[in-house]
Amino acid sequence: MTSPEPEQPTGGPLRVAVIGSGPAGVYAADALTRQRRVPVRVDVIDRLPTPYGLVRYGVAPDHIKIKGVARALRRVLEHPDVRFVGGVEFGTDLTRADLARTHHAVVYATGASVDRRMDVPGEDLPGSVAATDFVNWYCGHPDTELERFVLDTEDVVVVGAGNVALDVARILAKTADELRHTDIPQPVLETLAASRVRTVHLLARRGPLQAKFTAPELRDLLALPGADVVVDPRQVDIDPTAVGGGATPELGEVARAARTNLKLLREHASRERRGLPRTVRMHFWARPKEVLGQDRVNGVRVESTRLDADGRLTGTGETTDIPAGMVLRSVGYAGVPLPGVPFDPRGRTVPQEGGRVMDADGEVVRGDYVAGWIKRGATGVIGTNKSDAAATVRSLLEDAEELCSTAPAPVSLEEVLDERGIAHSDYEDWLRIDTAEADQAMELDRGERVKLHGWEAYRRVIGE
Ligand code: NAP
């Protein structure tokens, strides 16, 4: 069903603050500025001086093609009606009440920045780490210290069968030479070069047909030039139409994707090992029962699983211990509550309908909208955020007239930030960082960009 065209509002332009400059936030700005009916001014606000969110700090550095989406996002931030405001944290530097003075509407696009938990004993032992931490480290997130990882163990367990699990397993299994032309910060590359890791165990608590990873990422893993990927042929010898007592899979898109995964895994399982220096061992039907160790991790106790007649995951009671000096928990991301904004603690998202934020009584919160992972949970690929943000913007534009006509005369964002004494950065500052990273890549003879690392490095370039 298509929505009616929104009315041209009076008292415009419509001033919209987008919180978060990841794909969802930038696509929201894009949808707002692509239409002509309602004049808009968009401030895309981020707590970091660098835009693009997970495109910069989540997409694996060796996925250079996917990272290329930043070029499209850049065009949005360079639109004359869009402004990037960096170094401003929503909730501390700037509150919802402040934004009520400066903008007619707010779109929260803050993503899902923390890891979900496995809820097993030993999960918090030193050496058991959220995959989000590891990803932040190799992506050069300024909040993560360079010394966070030393990679002085031979065996690592990665828990989870999503694309993030494949990303971290792949980065651990690649040689520094294979990663040289990526944007990985130089000290991180040096740590990876000195890595003692030899075996990465990937634990999938269900079977190959239920794994969440997608075929392109699986292909990347199976094609690693410097690592043998070991798949137990017995675990992939499955009739895809007779799994889980017939409860799964349905004949839909998901099932098709799963069947592709199964085909790739079966072909791979029949191949000879090449005797390469590193190994990635895929364990299906294996769920963590306990992270083992006294002062730090020394292994994971794993229970074998199966699906019951209703397709539910059940433990068989049979356990095996896998020795490991590091455990990376890659069991999904979760959203964090935003001060003054309703939150659903179960779904770890902001309650919404059509992108309009809803309060505990099921009423629309006037002027508040949501897009991306904080709206729908940590699912989908980058492109999913485009249609998601466009749907939110359609709702916002439908409300535009009411938002503009009833709002008080706005105060400028600068005035409010100045009142607070909050220094902030702008798009030009980001371009300085961008250039410094390109220069560094030239100096080191490493690809197009080598990321700066840490707040101090950013400040030096911006000259704060
Ligand atoms: P995800 O796709 O939700 O995968 C989470 C995995 O963790 C699932 O295999 C899940 O198994 C497992 N899991 C959950 N709780 C567990 C537990 N307690 N014990 C053991 N295993 C557990 O999450 P993600 O990998 O973090 O990815 C997040 C989103 O980003 C996804 O949409 C993903 O496709 C996307 N992403 C895309 C790319 C790319 O396109 N290249 C790269 C990275 C991420 P069950 O299925 O049994 O729950």
Coordinates of N, CA, C and O in Angstrom, one line a residue, residues 13-19 25 28-29 32 35 38-45 81-83 99 102-108 367 369 393 396-397 400 403-404 413:
P13 N 11.9 25.5 6.7 CA 12.1 24.1 6.4 C 11.9 23.2 7.6 O 12.1 23.6 8.7
L14 N 11.6 21.9 7.3 CA 11.5 20.9 8.4 C 12.9 20.6 8.8 O 13.8 20.2 8.1
R15 N 13.2 20.8 10.1 CA 14.5 20.6 10.7 C 14.6 19.3 11.4 O 13.8 19.0 12.3
V16 N 15.4 18.4 10.8 CA 15.4 17.0 11.4 C 16.8 16.7 11.9 O 17.8 17.0 11.2
A17 N 16.9 16.2 13.1 CA 18.2 15.7 13.7 C 18.2 14.2 13.5 O 17.2 13.5 13.9
V18 N 19.2 13.7 12.9 CA 19.4 12.2 12.8 C 20.5 11.9 13.8 O 21.6 12.4 13.7
I19 N 20.2 11.0 14.7 CA 21.2 10.6 15.7 C 21.9 9.3 15.2 O 21.3 8.3 15.2
G25 N 21.2 6.0 9.5 CA 21.1 7.4 9.7 C 21.3 8.2 8.4 O 20.6 9.1 8.0
A28 N 18.5 7.7 6.0 CA 17.4 8.5 6.4 C 17.6 9.9 5.9 O 16.7 10.5 5.3
A29 N 18.8 10.5 6.0 CA 19.1 11.8 5.5 C 18.9 11.8 4.0 O 18.4 12.8 3.4
L32 N 15.2 11.9 3.1 CA 14.7 13.2 3.4 C 15.0 14.2 2.3 O 14.2 15.1 2.0
Q35 N 13.4 13.9 -1.7 CA 12.1 14.4 -2.1 C 12.1 15.9 -2.1 O 13.0 16.5 -1.5
V38 N 8.7 18.6 0.6 CA 8.9 19.3 1.9 C 10.3 19.8 2.0 O 11.3 19.0 2.0
P39 N 10.5 21.1 2.1 CA 11.9 21.5 2.3 C 12.5 21.1 3.6 O 11.8 21.2 4.6
V40 N 13.7 20.6 3.6 CA 14.3 20.0 4.8 C 15.7 20.5 5.1 O 16.4 20.9 4.1
R41 N 16.1 20.5 6.3 CA 17.5 20.7 6.7 C 17.8 19.6 7.7 O 17.0 19.4 8.6
V42 N 18.8 18.8 7.4 CA 19.1 17.7 8.2 C 20.5 17.8 8.9 O 21.5 18.0 8.2
D43 N 20.5 17.6 10.2 CA 21.8 17.5 10.9 C 22.0 16.0 11.3 O 21.2 15.4 12.0
V44 N 23.1 15.5 10.8 CA 23.4 14.1 11.1 C 24.4 14.2 12.2 O 25.6 14.6 12.0
I45 N 24.0 13.7 13.4 CA 24.9 13.9 14.6 C 25.5 12.6 15.0 O 24.8 11.6 15.1
D81 N 21.8 20.4 1.9 CA 20.8 20.4 3.0 C 21.1 19.5 4.1 O 20.3 19.3 5.0
V82 N 22.3 18.9 4.0 CA 22.7 17.9 5.1 C 24.0 18.4 5.7 O 24.9 18.9 5.0
R83 N 24.0 18.3 7.1 CA 25.2 18.7 7.7 C 25.7 17.6 8.7 O 24.8 17.0 9.4
L99 N 17.0 19.0 21.8 CA 16.6 18.8 20.4 C 15.2 19.3 20.1 O 14.9 19.7 19.0
T102 N 15.7 22.7 19.0 CA 16.5 22.9 17.8 C 15.9 22.3 16.5 O 16.2 22.8 15.4
H103 N 15.1 21.3 16.7 CA 14.6 20.5 15.5 C 13.2 20.2 15.6 O 12.7 20.1 16.7
H104 N 12.5 20.0 14.5 CA 11.1 19.6 14.5 C 11.0 18.1 14.8 O 10.0 17.6 15.3
A105 N 12.0 17.3 14.4 CA 11.9 15.9 14.5 C 13.3 15.3 14.7 O 14.3 15.9 14.3
V106 N 13.3 14.1 15.4 CA 14.5 13.4 15.6 C 14.4 12.0 15.1 O 13.4 11.3 15.3
V107 N 15.4 11.5 14.3 CA 15.4 10.1 13.9 C 16.6 9.5 14.6 O 17.7 9.8 14.4
Y108 N 16.3 8.5 15.5 CA 17.3 7.8 16.2 C 17.8 6.6 15.3 O 17.0 5.8 14.9
G367 N 7.2 13.6 17.1 CA 8.5 14.1 16.6 C 9.6 13.1 16.8 O 10.8 13.4 16.4
Y369 N 11.4 9.4 15.8 CA 11.3 8.4 14.8 C 12.6 7.5 15.0 O 13.5 7.9 15.7
V393 N 11.1 7.6 7.0 CA 11.0 9.0 6.5 C 9.6 9.2 5.8 O 9.1 10.3 6.0
L396 N 7.6 10.2 8.7 CA 7.9 11.5 9.1 C 7.4 12.6 8.2 O 6.9 13.6 8.7
L397 N 7.5 12.4 6.9 CA 7.0 13.4 6.0 C 5.5 13.5 6.1 O 4.9 14.6 5.9
A400 N 4.8 16.0 8.7 CA 5.6 17.2 8.6 C 4.9 18.4 8.9 O 5.3 19.3 9.6
L403 N 4.2 18.8 12.5 CA 5.4 19.1 13.2 C 5.9 20.5 13.1 O 6.3 21.2 14.0
C404 N 5.8 21.0 11.8 CA 6.3 22.4 11.6 C 5.4 23.4 12.1 O 5.8 24.5 12.7
L413 N 21.4 24.7 16.6 CA 22.1 23.7 17.3 C 23.4 24.2 17.9 O 23.8 23.9 19.0

